[in-house]
Amino acid sequence: MKKRFVLWSLLGFGIYALLLGLYLFQWSEFGVPEAYKGTAADPETFMTPRELELTEEYSRYRYFLSFLGQPLEWLLYLGIMLMGASVVFKRFSEGVSRFSAIQIPIYVLLLSTISWFIMFPLDYIKRKLSLHYGISTQSFSSWMRDEIISFWIGFAIMALLITVLYKLMKWSQKRWWLYAWLLMIPFFVFMMYLQPVVIDPLYNDFTTLQDKQLEDKILTLADQADIPADRVYEVNMSEKTNSMNAYVNGIGSNLRIVLWDTTLNRLQEDEVLFIMAHEIGHYVMNHLYWNLIGAIVAAFFGLFFAYHLMNFVVSKWGRKWNFHKVSDIAGLPVLFLILSLLSFAASPIELAVSRQAEKAADEYAIQMTQDKEAAVGSFQELTVNGLSEVNPPALVKYLRYGHPTMMERIYMLEQYDHKKK
């Protein structure tokens, strides 16, 4: 059984990688449709031939590595079950303590550690690719520091959630998914409140914006949108990346307007103001809260389907895999596998909704600033700076893009008519 799993996994993953490579490197065209030729969305109008070549190369390799990760994660969880590693983790944790409040975090730590080590080579290759094409500037020690921080933050959150979840499973075999969902609602809100002031500063240094004139202009935009902010934060990202970004996150008193220093260094002031108007648009249209509602709704259906699928797996393969009830912690990899598959199935819908929200924020920003030149220029610079493919293959767009393509965004801004709107 174990040998067959290894052989079929290697064969299946190899065929998948081959087909993926053919799709990205042979069957997909990265060109610009005729209707967009010569417009501001045509990269030939604002990129050099060498930049165009690097963009296509980098995009193909980046997409290839990105699509490899998902099935590798599924095989990882399935392999842990079939190889008996999950039962070993469970017995070890039971040998450490007789209390489930200690056993479960130990099990989660073992599972998280083995998962991290197996996925590490792929993450390292992604880093090397980013370095090779000049996107990342981060040293290995700094990158490892961020990896370790992410690991322990992820473990702490996951250990808490899984401990509570399995307590609920033992307490109520039929309603645990509903009670877990109800507890997830305040947890999501708490994490939104906590993220800007506790978690984000663990990775980067945040300071108030040094350019006070620019800060006043951004706060004026924020005031027009009724955003309760009295300062703009600047984060030092140039030590890690050449990419640019800006965002508004947090809720209540922890709301923050944040600019990466790379954005400040590479864009003109009017272009920065357009980018900030875009982020302000998300706040004005309540996208932060709609994201929260979306996460709550997704959690409801995810837990509901996970409840039924876990019962099915236990009855079908539980004895073979040495876990005999849903509340047995040895079945956690199965739960992770189910949730990952459900998340993947829902991702096209979630990404489509996200693309619409981003388009609405672009429209809000151009209405607010009424500076078409700055709007187009900012996205052109983002394209060049990040080696972003303006017209990715359809599969990439619908399974990976939470924003409209750069071609769609730039063309919309160039054609935007303020008077009609």
Coordinates of C-alpha atoms in Angstrom, one line a residue:
M1 CA 0.0 0.0 0.0
K2 CA 2.7 2.4 1.0
K3 CA 4.9 1.6 -2.0
R4 CA 1.9 1.9 -4.4
F5 CA 1.1 5.3 -2.9
V6 CA 4.7 6.5 -3.4
L7 CA 4.8 5.2 -7.0
W8 CA 1.4 6.6 -8.0
S9 CA 2.1 9.9 -6.3
L10 CA 5.4 10.3 -8.2
L11 CA 3.8 9.3 -11.5
G12 CA 0.8 11.4 -11.0
F13 CA 2.7 14.5 -9.8
G14 CA 5.2 14.0 -12.7
I15 CA 2.4 13.9 -15.3
Y16 CA 0.8 17.0 -13.7
A17 CA 4.1 18.9 -13.7
L18 CA 4.7 17.9 -17.4
L19 CA 1.2 19.1 -18.5
L20 CA 1.5 22.2 -16.5
G21 CA 4.9 23.0 -18.1
L22 CA 3.5 22.4 -21.6
Y23 CA 0.5 24.7 -20.9
L24 CA 2.7 27.5 -19.6
F25 CA 5.7 27.2 -21.8
Q26 CA 4.3 25.8 -25.1
W27 CA 0.6 26.2 -25.4
S28 CA -0.1 29.6 -23.8
E29 CA 0.5 32.9 -25.6
F30 CA 1.5 35.9 -23.6
G31 CA 0.9 38.4 -26.3
V32 CA -1.4 41.4 -26.4
P33 CA -4.8 41.2 -28.3
E34 CA -5.0 43.3 -31.4
A35 CA -7.5 45.7 -29.8
Y36 CA -5.0 46.7 -27.1
K37 CA -2.0 47.2 -29.5
G38 CA -0.7 50.7 -29.3
T39 CA -2.7 51.7 -26.2
A40 CA -1.3 52.5 -22.8
A41 CA -2.0 48.9 -21.8
D42 CA 0.4 47.6 -24.5
P43 CA 3.7 46.8 -22.7
E44 CA 5.6 47.6 -25.9
T45 CA 4.7 51.3 -25.4
F46 CA 6.3 51.5 -21.9
M47 CA 8.7 48.5 -21.6
T48 CA 12.0 47.8 -23.3
P49 CA 12.4 44.6 -25.3
R50 CA 14.6 43.2 -22.5
E51 CA 12.0 44.0 -19.9
L52 CA 9.4 42.3 -22.0
E53 CA 11.6 39.2 -22.3
L54 CA 12.3 39.1 -18.6
T55 CA 8.6 39.6 -17.7
E56 CA 7.6 36.6 -19.8
E57 CA 10.3 34.4 -18.5
Y58 CA 9.7 35.3 -14.9
S59 CA 5.9 35.0 -15.2
R60 CA 6.1 31.5 -16.7
Y61 CA 8.4 30.2 -14.0
R62 CA 6.5 31.9 -11.2
Y63 CA 3.2 30.5 -12.3
F64 CA 4.7 27.0 -12.7
L65 CA 6.0 27.0 -9.1
S66 CA 2.8 28.4 -7.8
F67 CA 0.7 25.7 -9.4
L68 CA 3.0 23.0 -8.1
G69 CA 2.4 23.9 -4.5
Q70 CA -1.3 23.0 -4.2
P71 CA -1.2 19.3 -5.2
L72 CA 2.0 18.9 -3.3
E73 CA 0.2 20.0 -0.1
W74 CA -2.6 17.5 -0.8
L75 CA -0.2 14.6 -1.3
L76 CA 1.6 15.6 1.9
Y77 CA -1.6 15.3 4.0
L78 CA -2.6 12.1 2.3
G79 CA 0.9 10.6 2.6
I80 CA 1.0 11.4 6.4
M81 CA -2.2 9.4 6.8
L82 CA -1.2 6.4 4.5
M83 CA 2.3 6.1 5.9
G84 CA 1.1 6.0 9.5
A85 CA 2.9 9.1 10.5
S86 CA -0.2 10.6 12.0
V87 CA -0.6 7.7 14.4
V88 CA 3.0 8.1 15.4
F89 CA 2.5 11.8 16.1
K90 CA -0.6 11.0 18.2
R91 CA 1.1 8.3 20.3
F92 CA 4.1 10.6 20.9
S93 CA 1.9 13.4 22.1
E94 CA 0.0 11.0 24.4
G95 CA 3.3 9.9 25.8
V96 CA 4.2 13.4 26.8
S97 CA 1.0 14.2 28.6
R98 CA -2.4 12.7 29.4
F99 CA -4.1 16.1 29.0
S100 CA -5.6 16.8 25.6
A101 CA -4.8 20.5 26.0
I102 CA -1.2 19.6 25.8
Q103 CA -1.4 16.6 23.5
I104 CA -3.2 18.5 20.7
P105 CA -0.6 21.4 20.5
I106 CA 2.2 18.8 20.5
Y107 CA 0.6 16.9 17.6
V108 CA 0.0 20.2 15.7
L109 CA 3.7 21.1 16.2
L110 CA 4.8 17.8 14.8
L111 CA 2.5 18.0 11.8
S112 CA 3.5 21.6 11.2
T113 CA 7.2 20.8 11.4
I114 CA 7.1 17.9 8.9
S115 CA 4.9 20.0 6.6
W116 CA 7.3 22.9 6.7
F117 CA 10.3 20.8 5.9
I118 CA 8.6 19.1 3.0
M119 CA 7.4 22.4 1.5
F120 CA 10.7 24.2 2.2
P121 CA 12.5 23.3 -1.0
L122 CA 9.7 24.7 -3.1
D123 CA 9.6 27.9 -1.0
Y124 CA 13.4 28.2 -1.4
I125 CA 13.2 27.8 -5.2
K126 CA 10.6 30.6 -5.3
R127 CA 13.0 32.8 -3.3
K128 CA 15.9 32.1 -5.6
L129 CA 13.7 32.8 -8.7
S130 CA 12.7 36.2 -7.2
L131 CA 16.3 37.0 -6.4
H132 CA 17.4 36.0 -9.9
Y133 CA 15.0 38.4 -11.6
G134 CA 15.6 41.2 -9.2
I135 CA 12.3 41.3 -7.5
S136 CA 13.6 40.2 -4.1
T137 CA 16.5 41.9 -2.4
Q138 CA 16.3 40.0 0.9
S139 CA 19.3 38.2 2.4
F140 CA 19.0 34.5 3.3
S141 CA 19.2 35.2 7.0
S142 CA 16.4 37.8 6.8
W143 CA 14.3 35.5 4.7
M144 CA 14.8 32.7 7.2
R145 CA 13.9 35.0 10.1
D146 CA 10.6 35.8 8.4
E147 CA 10.0 32.1 7.7
I148 CA 10.6 31.2 11.3
I149 CA 8.3 34.0 12.6
S150 CA 5.6 32.8 10.2
F151 CA 6.0 29.2 11.3
W152 CA 5.6 30.1 15.0
I153 CA 2.7 32.5 14.5
G154 CA 1.0 29.9 12.3
F155 CA 1.6 27.2 14.9
A156 CA 0.3 29.3 17.8
I157 CA -2.9 30.2 16.0
M158 CA -3.4 26.7 14.6
A159 CA -2.7 25.0 18.0
L160 CA -5.4 27.2 19.6
L161 CA -8.0 26.7 16.9
I162 CA -7.4 22.9 16.6
T163 CA -7.5 22.4 20.4
V164 CA -10.8 24.2 20.7
L165 CA -12.2 22.5 17.6
Y166 CA -11.4 19.0 18.9
K167 CA -12.9 19.8 22.3
L168 CA -16.1 20.8 20.5
M169 CA -16.0 17.5 18.5
K170 CA -15.9 15.5 21.7
W171 CA -18.6 17.6 23.3
S172 CA -21.0 17.6 20.4
Q173 CA -20.6 15.0 17.6
K174 CA -23.4 16.4 15.5
R175 CA -23.1 20.2 16.1
W176 CA -19.4 20.8 16.5
W177 CA -19.1 22.4 13.1
L178 CA -21.8 25.0 13.9
Y179 CA -20.4 25.8 17.4
A180 CA -16.9 26.1 15.8
W181 CA -18.3 28.5 13.2
L182 CA -19.9 30.7 15.8
L183 CA -16.6 31.0 17.6
M184 CA -14.8 31.8 14.4
I185 CA -16.8 35.0 14.0
P186 CA -15.3 36.9 17.0
F187 CA -11.9 35.3 16.2
F188 CA -11.9 36.8 12.6
V189 CA -12.8 40.2 14.0
F190 CA -10.1 40.0 16.7
M191 CA -7.5 39.1 14.1
M192 CA -8.4 42.0 11.9
Y193 CA -8.0 44.3 15.0
L194 CA -4.7 42.6 16.0
Q195 CA -3.0 42.3 12.6
P196 CA -1.7 45.9 12.1
V197 CA -0.4 46.5 15.6
V198 CA 0.9 43.1 16.7
I199 CA 1.6 40.8 13.8
D200 CA 2.7 43.1 11.0
P201 CA 5.4 44.8 13.2
L202 CA 7.0 41.4 13.8
Y203 CA 8.1 41.4 10.2
N204 CA 8.9 45.0 9.4
D205 CA 9.6 48.4 11.0
F206 CA 6.8 50.9 10.8
T207 CA 7.3 54.6 11.1
T208 CA 5.2 57.7 10.4
L209 CA 5.6 59.0 6.9
Q210 CA 8.7 61.1 6.6
D211 CA 7.4 63.3 3.8
K212 CA 4.9 65.5 5.8
Q213 CA 3.6 67.3 2.8
L214 CA 2.7 64.1 1.2
E215 CA 1.2 62.8 4.4
D216 CA -1.1 65.9 4.6
K217 CA -2.3 65.3 1.1
I218 CA -3.0 61.6 1.8
L219 CA -4.8 62.5 5.0
T220 CA -6.9 65.1 3.1
L221 CA -8.0 62.3 0.8
A222 CA -8.7 60.1 3.8
D223 CA -10.7 63.0 5.4
Q224 CA -12.8 63.3 2.3
A225 CA -13.6 59.6 2.5
D226 CA -14.4 59.9 6.3
I227 CA -11.5 57.6 7.2
P228 CA -10.6 58.1 10.9
A229 CA -6.9 58.4 10.5
D230 CA -4.5 61.0 11.8
R231 CA -1.2 59.6 10.4
V232 CA 0.2 57.6 7.5
Y233 CA 2.7 54.8 8.2
E234 CA 5.8 54.1 6.1
V235 CA 7.3 50.6 6.2
N236 CA 10.9 49.8 5.2
M237 CA 10.5 47.1 2.5
S238 CA 13.4 48.1 0.3
E239 CA 15.7 45.7 2.3
K240 CA 13.5 42.8 1.2
T241 CA 12.0 43.6 -2.2
N242 CA 11.8 45.9 -5.1
S243 CA 8.1 45.4 -5.4
M244 CA 5.7 48.3 -4.5
N245 CA 2.6 48.2 -2.4
A246 CA 0.3 50.3 -0.2
Y247 CA -2.8 49.3 1.8
V248 CA -5.4 50.2 4.4
N249 CA -6.0 47.6 7.0
G250 CA -7.3 47.1 10.5
I251 CA -10.5 48.1 12.1
G252 CA -11.5 50.6 14.8
S253 CA -8.7 52.4 16.6
N254 CA -6.2 50.1 14.9
L255 CA -6.9 51.3 11.4
R256 CA -3.7 52.0 9.5
I257 CA -2.8 53.6 6.2
V258 CA 0.5 52.1 5.1
L259 CA 2.9 52.9 2.3
W260 CA 6.0 50.8 1.4
D261 CA 9.1 52.9 1.0
T262 CA 9.7 51.3 -2.4
T263 CA 6.4 52.9 -3.6
L264 CA 7.6 56.3 -2.3
N265 CA 11.0 55.9 -4.0
R266 CA 9.7 54.9 -7.4
L267 CA 6.5 56.7 -8.0
Q268 CA 5.8 60.4 -8.5
E269 CA 3.7 62.1 -5.9
D270 CA 0.6 62.3 -8.0
E271 CA 1.0 58.5 -8.7
V272 CA 1.3 57.8 -5.0
L273 CA -1.9 59.7 -4.4
F274 CA -3.7 57.7 -7.0
I275 CA -2.5 54.4 -5.4
M276 CA -3.7 55.7 -2.0
A277 CA -7.0 56.8 -3.4
H278 CA -7.4 53.2 -4.6
E279 CA -6.8 51.8 -1.2
I280 CA -9.1 54.5 0.3
G281 CA -11.7 53.3 -2.1
H282 CA -11.6 49.8 -0.5
Y283 CA -12.4 51.4 2.8
V284 CA -15.2 53.7 1.5
M285 CA -16.9 50.8 -0.3
N286 CA -16.6 48.7 2.9
H287 CA -14.5 46.0 1.2
L288 CA -12.7 45.3 4.4
Y289 CA -16.0 44.4 6.1
W290 CA -17.2 42.5 3.0
N291 CA -14.0 40.5 3.1
L292 CA -14.8 39.7 6.7
I293 CA -18.4 38.7 5.9
G294 CA -17.1 36.6 3.0
A295 CA -14.7 34.8 5.3
I296 CA -17.5 34.1 7.8
V297 CA -19.8 32.8 5.0
A298 CA -16.9 30.6 3.6
A299 CA -16.1 29.3 7.1
F300 CA -19.8 28.3 7.5
F301 CA -20.0 26.2 4.3
G302 CA -16.4 24.9 4.8
L303 CA -17.1 23.6 8.2
F304 CA -20.5 22.2 7.2
F305 CA -19.1 20.3 4.3
A306 CA -16.1 19.2 6.3
Y307 CA -18.4 17.7 8.9
H308 CA -20.2 15.5 6.4
L309 CA -17.0 14.6 4.5
M310 CA -15.1 13.7 7.7
N311 CA -18.0 11.4 8.7
F312 CA -17.8 9.7 5.3
V313 CA -14.0 9.3 5.4
V314 CA -14.2 7.8 8.9
S315 CA -16.8 5.2 7.9
K316 CA -15.0 4.4 4.6
W317 CA -11.3 4.5 5.6
G318 CA -11.1 5.2 9.3
R319 CA -10.2 1.6 10.3
K320 CA -7.6 1.3 7.6
W321 CA -6.0 4.6 8.6
N322 CA -6.2 3.9 12.3
F323 CA -8.6 6.7 13.4
H324 CA -12.1 5.5 14.3
K325 CA -14.0 8.7 15.0
V326 CA -14.0 12.3 13.9
S327 CA -12.7 13.6 17.2
D328 CA -9.6 11.5 17.0
I329 CA -6.6 13.9 16.5
A330 CA -5.0 11.3 14.2
G331 CA -7.5 12.3 11.5
L332 CA -6.3 16.0 11.5
P333 CA -4.4 15.6 8.2
V334 CA -7.7 14.4 6.6
L335 CA -9.5 17.5 7.9
F336 CA -6.7 19.7 6.5
L337 CA -6.9 17.9 3.2
I338 CA -10.7 18.4 3.0
L339 CA -10.5 22.1 3.9
S340 CA -7.8 22.6 1.4
L341 CA -9.8 20.9 -1.4
L342 CA -12.9 22.9 -0.5
S343 CA -10.9 26.2 -0.5
F344 CA -9.4 25.3 -3.9
A345 CA -12.9 24.6 -5.3
A346 CA -14.2 27.9 -4.0
S347 CA -11.2 30.0 -5.1
P348 CA -12.5 30.9 -8.6
I349 CA -15.6 32.5 -7.0
E350 CA -13.6 34.3 -4.3
L351 CA -11.1 35.6 -6.9
A352 CA -13.8 36.8 -9.2
V353 CA -15.4 38.7 -6.4
S354 CA -12.0 40.2 -5.5
R355 CA -11.4 41.2 -9.1
Q356 CA -14.7 43.1 -9.1
A357 CA -13.8 44.9 -5.8
E358 CA -10.4 45.9 -7.2
K359 CA -12.0 47.2 -10.4
A360 CA -14.4 49.3 -8.3
A361 CA -11.5 50.7 -6.2
D362 CA -9.7 51.7 -9.4
E363 CA -12.8 53.5 -10.6
Y364 CA -13.2 55.2 -7.2
A365 CA -9.6 56.4 -7.4
I366 CA -9.8 57.8 -10.9
Q367 CA -13.0 59.7 -9.9
M368 CA -11.4 61.0 -6.7
T369 CA -8.1 62.1 -8.2
Q370 CA -9.3 62.8 -11.8
D371 CA -5.7 62.4 -12.9
K372 CA -5.7 59.8 -15.8
E373 CA -2.0 60.3 -16.5
A374 CA -1.0 59.6 -12.9
A375 CA -3.3 56.6 -12.8
V376 CA -1.9 55.0 -16.0
G377 CA 1.6 55.9 -15.1
S378 CA 1.4 54.3 -11.6
F379 CA 0.2 50.9 -13.0
Q380 CA 2.7 51.0 -15.8
E381 CA 5.5 51.5 -13.3
L382 CA 4.0 48.7 -11.1
T383 CA 4.1 46.4 -14.2
V384 CA 7.7 47.2 -15.0
N385 CA 8.9 47.1 -11.4
G386 CA 7.2 43.7 -10.6
L387 CA 7.8 42.1 -14.0
S388 CA 4.0 41.6 -14.1
E389 CA 2.6 39.9 -17.2
V390 CA -0.2 42.2 -18.5
N391 CA -2.2 39.4 -20.1
P392 CA -1.7 36.0 -18.3
P393 CA -3.1 32.7 -19.5
A394 CA -6.8 32.2 -18.7
L395 CA -6.1 29.4 -16.2
V396 CA -3.7 31.6 -14.3
K397 CA -6.1 34.5 -14.2
Y398 CA -9.1 32.5 -12.9
L399 CA -7.2 30.4 -10.4
R400 CA -4.6 32.9 -9.1
Y401 CA -5.5 36.5 -9.8
G402 CA -7.4 38.5 -7.2
H403 CA -6.9 41.6 -9.3
P404 CA -7.9 42.4 -12.9
T405 CA -4.9 41.9 -15.2
M406 CA -2.7 44.9 -15.7
M407 CA -3.9 45.1 -19.3
E408 CA -7.5 45.4 -18.1
R409 CA -6.7 47.9 -15.4
I410 CA -4.6 50.2 -17.5
Y411 CA -6.9 50.1 -20.5
M412 CA -9.9 51.0 -18.3
L413 CA -8.1 54.0 -16.8
E414 CA -7.0 55.2 -20.2
Q415 CA -10.5 55.0 -21.6
Y416 CA -12.2 56.3 -18.5
D417 CA -14.6 59.2 -19.1
H418 CA -15.2 61.4 -16.0
K419 CA -18.1 63.2 -17.6
K420 CA -20.1 60.0 -18.3
K421 CA -19.5 58.8 -14.8

